[in-house]
XYZ file of C-alpha atoms in Angstrom:
750
model
C -0.078 0.011 0.025
C 1.399 3.429 -0.977
C 1.845 5.909 1.712
C 1.939 8.975 -0.408
C 4.934 11.030 -1.687
C 7.863 12.073 0.590
C 6.519 15.750 0.249
C 3.059 14.962 1.695
C 4.187 12.479 4.312
C 3.504 13.633 7.930
C 6.642 13.502 10.057
C 6.702 10.784 12.820
C 5.605 12.383 16.128
C 8.249 12.828 18.751
C 8.457 10.611 21.693
C 8.954 12.401 25.047
C 10.370 10.825 28.185
C 8.137 12.094 31.019
C 8.506 11.848 34.812
C 5.014 12.017 36.416
C 4.193 13.374 39.890
C 3.396 9.903 41.017
C 5.790 7.598 42.892
C 6.979 5.052 40.407
C 10.703 5.894 40.224
C 10.774 5.566 36.418
C 10.226 7.567 33.259
C 7.401 7.057 30.919
C 7.097 7.408 27.025
C 4.364 9.768 25.557
C 3.808 10.856 21.940
C 4.064 14.631 21.474
C 0.981 15.699 19.372
C 1.577 17.787 16.287
C -0.586 20.623 17.546
C 1.697 21.363 20.462
C 5.011 19.894 19.036
C 6.683 23.397 18.789
C 5.832 24.068 22.459
C 7.226 20.945 24.113
C 10.846 21.115 25.207
C 13.054 19.604 27.951
C 11.710 20.908 31.203
C 8.135 21.633 30.053
C 5.513 20.896 32.564
C 2.699 18.808 30.847
C -0.605 16.988 31.611
C -0.641 13.352 30.468
C -3.087 10.488 30.738
C -2.152 8.184 33.535
C -4.105 5.064 34.300
C -7.884 5.991 34.253
C -7.118 9.611 35.170
C -4.522 12.061 34.379
C -1.289 13.471 36.117
C 1.176 16.292 35.835
C 4.718 15.584 34.683
C 7.905 16.971 33.314
C 9.552 16.252 30.006
C 13.069 15.150 30.678
C 14.208 14.011 27.190
C 13.242 12.759 23.787
C 13.799 9.420 21.997
C 13.347 8.267 18.467
C 11.656 5.019 19.322
C 9.984 3.129 22.152
C 9.845 -0.474 23.057
C 6.213 0.021 24.189
C 3.269 -0.204 21.818
C 0.225 2.052 21.816
C 1.771 5.150 23.278
C -0.690 7.784 24.644
C -0.368 11.396 23.675
C 0.441 14.369 25.880
C -2.623 16.263 26.505
C -1.410 19.813 27.082
C 1.524 21.940 28.230
C 1.332 23.926 31.368
C 2.853 27.407 31.264
C 4.560 29.379 28.504
C 8.145 28.404 29.263
C 9.863 25.321 30.383
C 9.589 25.126 34.230
C 12.961 23.128 34.928
C 16.146 23.644 33.056
C 17.979 20.596 31.647
C 20.983 21.199 34.141
C 18.550 21.308 37.021
C 17.074 17.991 35.769
C 20.556 16.525 35.824
C 20.897 17.670 39.334
C 17.620 16.116 40.301
C 18.734 12.852 38.752
C 21.866 12.868 40.858
C 20.144 13.694 44.010
C 17.776 10.707 43.360
C 20.694 8.331 42.659
C 22.939 9.482 45.417
C 20.234 9.718 48.155
C 18.578 6.486 47.003
C 15.178 8.218 46.325
C 12.499 8.029 43.521
C 13.491 10.407 40.757
C 9.978 12.029 40.674
C 10.445 13.137 44.302
C 13.758 14.639 43.414
C 12.195 16.564 40.399
C 9.431 17.800 42.753
C 12.094 18.906 45.203
C 13.771 21.343 42.744
C 10.601 22.997 41.760
C 8.530 24.531 44.705
C 4.977 23.626 45.217
C 3.843 27.096 44.953
C 4.892 27.020 41.342
C 3.940 23.570 40.240
C 0.569 23.087 42.069
C -2.507 23.153 40.115
C -4.045 26.733 39.971
C -0.754 28.476 40.639
C -0.543 31.726 38.710
C -0.036 35.398 38.872
C -2.509 37.757 40.574
C -4.122 39.969 38.000
C -5.500 43.326 38.602
C -6.784 46.255 36.394
C -3.858 48.226 35.128
C -4.133 51.947 33.854
C -1.924 53.143 30.959
C -1.654 56.785 29.727
C -2.589 57.350 26.050
C -0.945 59.819 23.603
C -3.911 62.162 24.463
C -2.403 62.375 28.042
C 0.455 64.293 26.482
C -1.738 66.769 24.638
C -1.038 69.880 26.799
C -4.026 71.791 25.507
C -6.444 68.872 26.218
C -4.916 68.420 29.762
C -5.229 72.133 30.576
C -8.890 71.985 29.467
C -9.393 68.990 31.694
C -7.687 70.757 34.678
C -10.117 73.678 34.420
C -13.413 71.448 34.128
C -12.427 68.286 35.852
C -9.625 69.017 38.342
C -9.943 65.568 40.158
C -9.445 63.758 36.819
C -6.471 65.941 36.014
C -4.982 65.115 39.474
C -5.299 61.360 38.588
C -3.455 61.955 35.270
C -0.715 63.955 37.156
C -0.167 60.927 39.446
C -0.264 58.423 36.489
C 2.345 60.289 34.490
C 4.791 60.150 37.202
C 4.785 56.219 37.089
C 3.854 55.509 33.396
C 1.409 52.847 34.555
C -0.362 51.953 37.754
C -3.045 49.488 39.075
C -6.496 51.074 39.203
C -6.944 50.923 42.860
C -3.615 52.076 43.730
C -3.978 55.000 41.351
C -7.325 56.135 42.787
C -5.945 55.906 46.372
C -2.808 57.980 45.333
C -4.963 60.556 43.669
C -7.272 60.574 46.713
C -10.336 60.050 44.495
C -12.493 57.080 43.231
C -12.083 54.618 40.384
C -15.072 56.495 38.798
C -12.675 59.442 38.010
C -10.229 56.976 36.327
C -13.050 55.351 34.266
C -14.138 58.932 33.168
C -10.623 59.492 31.888
C -10.897 56.222 29.945
C -14.075 57.334 28.130
C -12.409 60.625 27.215
C -9.501 58.750 25.701
C -6.726 59.931 28.196
C -6.018 56.462 29.625
C -6.502 52.685 28.711
C -7.409 50.160 31.341
C -6.293 46.480 30.845
C -5.403 43.564 32.938
C -1.835 42.965 34.377
C 0.059 40.848 36.769
C 0.300 42.327 40.393
C 3.482 41.350 42.029
C 3.126 40.027 45.578
C 6.292 41.478 47.109
C 7.336 40.175 50.525
C 9.036 43.509 51.267
C 6.290 45.796 49.734
C 5.962 47.900 52.871
C 9.533 48.107 53.867
C 11.798 51.091 53.277
C 15.484 49.734 52.921
C 18.196 52.378 52.456
C 20.989 51.436 49.954
C 24.430 50.798 51.348
C 27.903 50.940 49.916
C 30.741 48.381 50.263
C 32.739 48.651 53.527
C 36.447 48.948 53.822
C 37.767 45.405 54.510
C 40.324 44.250 57.145
C 43.436 42.436 55.890
C 42.035 39.013 56.779
C 38.694 39.876 54.842
C 40.732 41.109 51.868
C 42.749 37.820 51.636
C 39.470 35.838 51.928
C 37.743 37.884 49.305
C 40.811 37.438 46.874
C 40.519 33.665 47.253
C 36.655 33.714 46.565
C 37.215 36.043 43.523
C 39.880 33.628 42.259
C 37.371 30.662 42.702
C 34.632 32.719 40.529
C 37.107 33.558 37.877
C 39.122 30.273 37.635
C 37.287 27.612 39.487
C 40.578 26.838 41.365
C 39.639 26.151 44.058
C 35.942 25.450 43.157
C 34.943 25.480 46.920
C 36.083 27.820 49.437
C 35.609 27.407 53.159
C 35.610 30.805 55.116
C 36.328 29.778 58.615
C 35.903 33.024 60.565
C 34.979 33.668 64.148
C 31.670 35.109 64.918
C 31.657 38.903 64.004
C 34.650 38.540 61.774
C 32.840 40.030 58.748
C 31.948 37.047 56.576
C 28.685 38.601 55.273
C 30.649 41.649 53.806
C 32.813 39.166 51.947
C 29.681 37.456 50.518
C 28.327 40.862 49.451
C 31.578 41.946 47.661
C 32.037 38.546 46.079
C 28.464 38.570 44.732
C 29.237 42.088 43.372
C 32.104 40.708 41.533
C 29.865 38.057 40.091
C 27.106 40.303 39.106
C 29.747 42.804 37.430
C 30.530 39.869 35.074
C 26.814 39.282 34.331
C 26.472 36.225 36.696
C 23.996 35.421 39.278
C 24.194 34.219 42.813
C 22.401 32.041 45.420
C 22.693 32.684 49.247
C 21.538 29.984 51.708
C 20.900 30.683 55.282
C 19.932 27.877 57.763
C 17.076 29.373 59.625
C 13.924 31.396 58.344
C 14.573 33.628 61.305
C 17.944 34.780 59.763
C 16.372 35.488 56.487
C 14.830 38.940 57.282
C 18.066 40.345 58.521
C 20.198 38.815 55.799
C 17.691 39.811 53.223
C 17.741 43.457 54.466
C 21.598 43.686 54.049
C 21.408 42.190 50.512
C 18.535 44.314 49.426
C 20.216 47.350 50.832
C 23.340 46.573 48.650
C 21.767 45.167 45.455
C 18.184 46.508 45.427
C 15.335 44.930 43.492
C 17.483 42.201 41.730
C 17.264 40.133 44.975
C 14.504 37.634 45.402
C 13.553 35.994 48.647
C 12.592 32.272 48.741
C 11.582 30.484 51.908
C 8.641 28.749 53.530
C 7.451 31.595 55.680
C 6.303 33.377 52.498
C 2.679 32.977 51.224
C 2.249 30.690 48.314
C 1.509 33.721 46.067
C 4.791 35.438 47.326
C 6.928 32.471 46.594
C 5.242 31.925 43.184
C 6.090 35.495 42.173
C 9.571 35.589 43.528
C 10.419 32.374 41.883
C 9.152 33.566 38.542
C 11.161 36.805 38.917
C 14.300 34.635 39.072
C 13.017 32.383 36.268
C 12.458 35.317 33.994
C 15.808 36.879 34.722
C 14.333 39.939 36.639
C 16.206 38.888 39.769
C 19.776 37.596 39.620
C 20.332 36.816 43.265
C 18.185 34.447 45.298
C 18.261 34.321 49.128
C 16.485 31.888 51.366
C 16.734 28.657 53.335
C 17.356 25.178 52.115
C 15.124 24.981 49.029
C 16.441 28.260 47.601
C 19.373 26.237 46.378
C 17.288 25.130 43.379
C 16.309 28.809 42.188
C 16.539 28.925 38.555
C 19.296 31.752 38.519
C 20.653 32.590 35.096
C 24.285 32.158 34.380
C 25.071 31.118 38.008
C 28.501 32.326 39.253
C 28.432 31.916 42.996
C 26.670 29.862 45.653
C 26.994 30.870 49.304
C 26.091 28.598 52.237
C 26.128 30.475 55.356
C 26.486 28.540 58.649
C 27.393 25.553 56.519
C 27.525 23.211 59.596
C 23.787 23.567 60.368
C 21.731 20.310 60.519
C 18.745 22.417 59.191
C 20.261 22.110 55.711
C 19.330 18.344 55.790
C 15.903 17.557 54.434
C 13.799 15.438 56.795
C 11.692 13.828 53.996
C 12.736 11.806 50.858
C 14.898 12.711 49.141
C 16.937 13.439 52.337
C 19.498 15.756 50.814
C 21.991 17.952 52.476
C 21.723 21.507 50.805
C 25.288 22.088 51.500
C 26.599 19.019 49.819
C 24.162 19.459 46.912
C 25.379 23.001 46.620
C 28.845 21.750 45.872
C 27.511 19.320 43.275
C 25.351 22.052 41.585
C 28.522 24.254 41.607
C 30.458 21.424 39.912
C 27.815 20.812 37.268
C 27.283 24.467 36.400
C 30.969 25.482 36.875
C 30.281 28.045 39.577
C 32.109 28.811 42.801
C 30.892 27.647 46.130
C 31.582 29.391 49.373
C 30.901 27.744 52.627
C 30.984 30.031 55.664
C 30.927 29.262 59.334
C 32.623 29.887 62.771
C 32.310 26.239 63.646
C 32.972 24.062 60.540
C 31.428 20.627 60.301
C 34.273 18.093 60.823
C 33.798 16.665 57.229
C 34.080 20.244 55.776
C 37.193 21.216 57.776
C 38.727 17.752 56.908
C 38.209 18.551 53.301
C 39.842 22.097 53.608
C 42.787 20.571 55.574
C 43.395 17.919 52.862
C 43.347 20.604 50.024
C 40.072 19.471 48.489
C 38.460 22.933 49.396
C 40.269 26.320 49.640
C 40.509 27.684 53.121
C 40.406 31.264 54.330
C 40.902 31.695 58.051
C 39.698 34.815 59.770
C 40.629 34.558 63.597
C 39.692 38.193 64.623
C 36.407 40.204 64.763
C 36.174 43.309 62.539
C 37.992 46.341 64.020
C 39.720 43.912 66.389
C 36.652 43.832 68.677
C 37.306 41.458 71.582
C 35.673 37.988 71.673
C 33.525 37.484 74.604
C 34.616 36.132 77.862
C 33.064 32.628 78.447
C 32.492 31.563 81.996
C 31.414 28.020 83.021
C 29.137 27.655 85.990
C 29.105 24.106 87.659
C 25.356 23.529 88.345
C 26.191 20.611 90.535
C 27.707 23.076 92.976
C 24.695 25.307 92.650
C 22.267 22.518 93.331
C 24.212 21.449 96.277
C 24.284 24.908 97.786
C 20.653 25.586 97.063
C 19.245 22.208 97.886
C 17.604 21.984 94.592
C 18.213 22.743 90.850
C 17.394 26.428 89.806
C 16.815 27.665 86.356
C 19.395 30.430 86.965
C 22.619 30.379 88.795
C 23.524 33.315 91.112
C 26.208 34.405 88.753
C 23.801 34.653 85.717
C 21.164 36.558 87.850
C 23.747 39.119 88.940
C 25.002 39.522 85.381
C 21.516 40.056 83.845
C 20.772 42.593 86.466
C 24.012 44.458 85.809
C 23.029 44.663 82.089
C 19.683 46.045 82.878
C 21.051 48.712 85.198
C 23.335 49.845 82.314
C 20.629 49.676 79.587
C 22.370 46.772 77.759
C 20.520 43.717 76.379
C 20.757 39.941 77.202
C 19.988 36.817 75.269
C 19.117 33.614 77.090
C 19.444 30.339 75.009
C 17.656 27.094 75.912
C 17.137 24.544 73.073
C 13.972 23.284 74.465
C 10.394 24.799 74.177
C 7.421 24.390 76.418
C 7.233 24.929 80.086
C 8.390 21.629 81.785
C 9.870 18.670 79.930
C 7.448 16.336 81.793
C 5.106 16.148 84.766
C 5.815 13.448 87.481
C 3.729 12.309 90.336
C 6.120 12.740 93.422
C 4.167 9.914 95.370
C 4.186 7.041 92.959
C 6.606 8.140 90.189
C 4.128 8.264 87.322
C 5.355 10.216 84.248
C 2.796 11.386 81.604
C 4.182 9.786 78.442
C 2.744 9.792 74.989
C 0.786 6.690 74.237
C 2.031 6.815 70.632
C 5.724 7.479 71.154
C 8.339 6.523 73.636
C 8.831 9.963 75.094
C 7.498 11.983 78.004
C 4.921 14.801 77.118
C 6.024 18.322 77.536
C 3.747 20.655 79.522
C 2.840 23.866 77.942
C 1.457 26.275 80.451
C -0.090 28.854 78.183
C -2.676 26.253 76.976
C -2.574 24.058 80.015
C -1.869 21.118 77.791
C 0.499 18.240 77.516
C 2.094 18.057 73.998
C 4.123 15.323 72.457
C 6.722 17.053 70.433
C 7.205 13.991 68.264
C 3.642 13.304 66.998
C 1.978 16.545 68.065
C -0.776 14.799 69.961
C -2.269 16.907 72.897
C -4.223 16.168 76.044
C -5.242 18.214 79.138
C -3.229 18.006 82.199
C -4.847 15.374 84.569
C -6.311 16.717 87.832
C -5.152 13.650 89.837
C -2.395 10.996 89.173
C -3.812 8.504 86.525
C -2.455 5.691 88.452
C -5.492 3.938 90.067
C -3.564 2.959 93.181
C -2.246 6.449 93.677
C -4.685 9.165 92.534
C -2.526 11.824 94.190
C -3.524 15.420 93.422
C -0.032 17.088 93.432
C 2.180 17.022 90.287
C 5.874 17.986 89.946
C 7.118 19.803 86.910
C 10.445 18.147 85.954
C 12.898 19.938 83.799
C 12.279 23.338 82.019
C 11.683 24.771 78.580
C 11.581 28.374 77.256
C 8.115 29.080 78.591
C 9.179 28.287 82.180
C 12.315 30.341 81.713
C 10.092 33.285 80.656
C 8.108 32.958 83.785
C 11.182 32.752 85.998
C 12.734 35.852 84.217
C 9.458 37.911 84.824
C 9.649 37.013 88.588
C 13.509 37.760 89.045
C 13.363 40.919 86.790
C 9.856 42.413 87.091
C 10.636 45.594 85.313
C 12.443 44.102 82.351
C 10.814 43.923 78.936
C 11.070 40.149 77.950
C 10.176 38.327 74.951
C 10.355 34.643 73.916
C 11.344 33.379 70.369
C 10.608 29.758 69.627
C 8.387 27.876 67.259
C 5.419 28.470 69.460
C 5.697 32.227 69.291
C 6.693 32.449 65.559
C 3.906 30.576 64.018
C 2.298 33.664 62.430
C 3.684 35.255 59.220
C 6.240 37.977 59.826
C 6.609 37.102 63.559
C 10.248 36.457 63.104
C 10.923 39.919 61.724
C 8.648 41.613 64.248
C 10.504 40.111 67.239
C 14.050 40.650 65.901
C 12.988 44.281 64.897
C 11.811 44.999 68.364
C 14.972 43.609 69.804
C 17.107 45.520 67.443
C 15.383 48.824 68.285
C 15.767 48.236 72.069
C 12.096 47.538 72.729
C 13.194 44.165 74.435
C 15.749 43.921 77.250
C 15.940 40.073 77.450
C 15.293 37.733 74.587
C 14.781 34.146 75.323
C 14.995 31.597 72.562
C 15.841 28.237 71.015
C 18.428 27.726 68.362
C 16.784 30.238 66.050
C 18.466 32.969 68.148
C 21.908 31.115 68.277
C 23.498 32.054 64.975
C 23.878 34.721 62.429
C 22.086 37.624 64.237
C 23.941 40.963 64.746
C 22.845 43.119 67.733
C 25.623 45.492 69.014
C 23.822 46.115 72.405
C 23.815 42.476 73.365
C 26.602 42.214 76.000
C 25.430 39.220 77.814
C 24.568 35.674 76.603
C 23.312 32.948 79.003
C 23.382 29.311 77.897
C 20.963 27.243 80.088
C 21.425 23.499 80.531
C 24.244 23.255 78.058
C 24.395 19.542 78.410
C 21.093 19.042 76.662
C 22.393 17.867 73.259
C 25.656 16.453 74.822
C 24.248 13.154 76.185
C 22.176 12.217 73.123
C 22.897 8.645 71.725
C 24.559 10.020 68.580
C 28.154 10.059 67.547
C 27.725 13.905 66.622
C 26.497 14.977 70.055
C 29.787 16.607 71.136
C 30.158 18.391 67.825
C 26.668 19.654 68.005
C 27.260 20.972 71.608
C 30.402 22.726 70.868
C 28.839 24.422 67.843
C 25.733 25.522 69.599
C 27.580 27.025 72.404
C 30.238 28.670 70.186
C 27.498 30.176 67.984
C 25.273 31.412 70.652
C 28.381 32.935 72.526
C 29.120 34.911 69.269
C 25.986 36.896 69.706
C 27.647 38.838 72.697
C 29.971 41.705 72.373
C 29.521 42.584 68.752
C 29.454 46.340 69.430
C 31.905 48.698 71.319
C 31.278 47.015 74.752
C 33.010 43.776 75.323
C 30.694 40.772 75.818
C 30.307 37.975 78.475
C 28.847 34.459 78.170
C 27.769 32.337 81.064
C 27.373 28.667 80.317
C 25.426 26.695 83.025
C 26.288 22.933 82.776
C 26.388 19.790 84.903
C 29.369 18.431 82.993
C 31.876 21.373 83.064
C 34.866 19.233 82.307
C 33.695 17.661 79.179
C 36.038 18.299 76.320
C 33.378 19.904 74.035
C 32.379 22.349 76.987
C 36.086 23.195 77.690
C 36.785 23.833 74.028
C 33.719 25.976 73.761
C 34.833 27.961 76.841
C 38.032 28.853 75.001
C 36.133 29.244 71.723
C 38.874 27.033 70.363
C 37.805 25.045 67.373
C 41.190 23.729 66.586
C 41.541 21.993 69.993
C 38.015 20.464 69.670
C 38.766 19.255 66.082
C 42.003 17.599 66.980
C 40.351 15.703 69.861
C 37.240 14.825 68.102
C 38.708 13.762 64.783
C 40.844 11.035 66.663
C 37.636 9.645 68.200
C 36.018 9.542 64.749
C 39.146 7.914 63.217
C 39.288 5.166 65.853
C 35.559 4.310 65.243
C 35.566 4.792 61.590
C 32.938 7.570 61.636
C 32.732 10.463 59.224
C 34.785 11.929 57.743
C 36.632 8.634 57.657
C 33.373 6.886 56.343
C 29.986 7.610 54.891
C 26.984 6.611 56.895
C 23.667 5.484 55.695
C 20.842 5.014 58.275
C 17.813 2.890 57.039
C 14.844 3.037 59.471
C 11.985 0.499 59.396
C 8.728 1.258 61.147
C 5.363 -0.342 61.731
C 2.721 -1.078 64.324
C 3.816 -4.612 65.058
C 7.366 -4.675 66.551
C 8.022 -8.349 65.873
C 7.116 -7.849 62.068
C 9.376 -4.755 61.821
C 12.320 -6.547 63.438
C 11.918 -9.698 61.231
C 11.518 -7.517 58.135
C 14.732 -5.881 58.903
C 16.506 -9.264 59.443
C 15.296 -10.487 55.990
C 16.385 -7.087 54.293
C 19.815 -7.428 55.716
C 19.963 -11.099 54.576
C 19.143 -9.970 51.025
C 21.474 -6.985 51.129
C 24.487 -8.764 52.553
C 25.690 -10.725 49.363
C 25.740 -7.465 47.377
C 28.138 -5.641 49.853
C 31.860 -5.650 49.809
C 34.036 -6.346 52.689
C 34.584 -2.464 53.038
C 30.956 -2.122 54.237
C 30.092 -2.347 57.976
C 26.573 -3.362 58.863
C 24.943 -2.916 62.254
C 21.349 -3.938 63.037
C 18.541 -4.264 62.659
C 18.262 -2.876 66.282
C 15.698 -0.678 68.002
C 16.276 3.052 67.261
C 17.134 5.452 70.056
C 13.588 6.802 69.665
C 12.106 3.262 69.627
C 8.560 4.207 69.116
C 7.069 7.350 67.336
C 3.557 8.046 66.126
C 2.215 4.672 67.134
C 4.890 2.742 65.230
C 7.852 0.753 66.364
C 11.259 1.839 64.745
C 14.209 -0.440 63.970
C 17.460 0.878 62.284
C 20.126 -0.662 60.029
C 23.346 1.384 59.982
C 25.801 0.978 57.039
C 29.280 2.456 56.984
C 31.692 2.446 54.072
C 34.448 4.661 52.603
C 32.295 5.454 49.514
C 28.557 6.098 49.328
C 28.158 4.178 46.070
C 29.318 0.920 47.903
C 26.018 1.223 49.893
C 23.729 3.138 47.559
C 23.951 0.874 44.614
C 23.256 -2.411 46.504
C 20.431 -0.707 48.428
C 18.631 0.493 45.286
C 18.979 -3.108 43.836
C 17.448 -4.791 46.842
C 14.716 -2.028 47.362
C 13.645 -2.636 43.745
C 12.705 -6.210 44.358
C 12.139 -6.666 48.039
C 8.658 -7.656 49.115
C 7.583 -5.299 51.892
C 4.839 -6.413 54.377
C 1.808 -4.056 54.125
C 2.299 -2.675 57.565
C 6.081 -2.103 57.386
C 7.519 1.244 55.895
C 11.071 2.361 55.506
C 13.207 5.399 54.859
C 16.751 5.744 53.723
C 18.925 8.599 54.981
C 22.325 8.806 53.113
C 25.106 10.844 54.956
C 22.823 10.816 58.000
C 23.273 13.721 60.473
C 21.306 12.157 63.259
C 20.868 8.529 64.148
C 17.847 9.284 66.352
């Protein structure tokens, strides 16, 4: 049968490889219909038939033929441009491969939900434009004589070329009817336009100029500029004490990149840091800075992302997910406070933004800067070995003195007082001295709530969560017991639930930030006190409000969790109190000492950043622990030398890579048995270089009603564990009631 001449023959439809937003960990083949063939490119978001319904997906490539018959067609394209660039898709594939996660989850990770969700779009409003008639002087003068309000509207409009209808009416102190009259007379046109949802719309930020650098800053900046220009070294660790001026180096390095037409990404570990960091960058670079973090509304995140995507903003600032901002011609990625565990994603894919930043830098040939006062041991080891460039800044700017750190042995305090107090005598006296001089104090406790548990003093009953193997925390503001693992709440019992006891008196054991706030109010009744933790910062903008009030002196004492421990600059803070410094020290985790040293050092760095020297008081029950003593001297080198030998002896990072696999389910015996079968299937695929531990109960043995078992793998290279894991996971038959998670380069073994 003849198929017609070559001239009239229809070209064969293209076959697109599509990743759908359904967890299948594979790519699917679809035909590209001729009607939209010119619109479909790599990175396009599309709607495709999937099973009996339809799904959204992303085109990740094309192929000439498919081994599958009866391919279905792509139904439509979403958006006018490709949502994900090809190099970003390559990064997503690497994330899926390295972190042993489904590829579609990795693709979803690089594209924020505010952009990809159904119904996402720009907010449109009526927009007013002046016409040629508005420039007709005679016509305008006539209008001014007979309709002065309409002329006033025109005067306002001509200063800005175009304005939204309601904004124009408000600015001209009139109604929209006056604008409509101008439209009828031909002076203006009214159409629809996108209204930007700007997170900084109501803020006035004054522009700043580059500061004069100290010699140590000059040397560090020169190394970063060399990295930007030559990629040798491609990664630079700036190890500078708190207050040494790292942010100014970031600013001037980004200026160097933007002068070459390149873009930049700046990551900060906490949303609480974003307002202050963002203000400094907006003050220096103006409107070409976009802000991307979870505290924004979906609309704001959508519009800020699209400003970057369209090239209107060349600098993106935000928390972990800002790493995937579609910055054009990327020249520099800055990861501030690179040691922070908040850079680690808790859900699959469990990526570490610091490590993925290094990989994105390698893929896009852009420099990466890691900055911190307390480097992660793995990062510092890379710098010492020459893998990363290293810039050391041991002094504060203008040679301001580092704070004096004093250790208070709370065992002695408890023996003297006959019980454990929240505050030592030394700390009370020090706070009062600051209040008398009009200086500010920060009190740090990394535990929210009022009391860590309630205990019956008669029978010893402890209120525990029925779904998790932890005690419930008492929150006084709501008179509730809350489990900080699963979030379940219940009212405080009136009597002891133990049927044999029924005592009416309960004792509050331990303390959290709520209790500290109450004690501070009693000890210092005239002080202005504020608490900053996840309970007080639930509302949008609350971070910025609290920090703004503290900066302007409306707060004398700021109590907070780790969100106040790093990156904040308040020159009038001359005292920092660290309460219960041992809290993270005795966790069943090989990183416990490292975390304790980092937290104490970071929070200590908030003191004495102005002209007045600072003081830090650390309250602890283990004053002679090496991590506490190293933090007292603010001596990272001493801590590193001790800790690295311990890690070497036990073959922990940086001398190995760690993968933590957690199995969970409602029936403990089934979870344990499944773990044993999994290890049995995995073992033949592992080399002798892989150390396997477990399955064994996790330190948090039960959470959200499920029993938890762990399998810990250690090896010199991740691929020695990741590739075998992926092979076994592909075919392993999981019982219906057992779920699992894989955490590559685990930061916590809890």
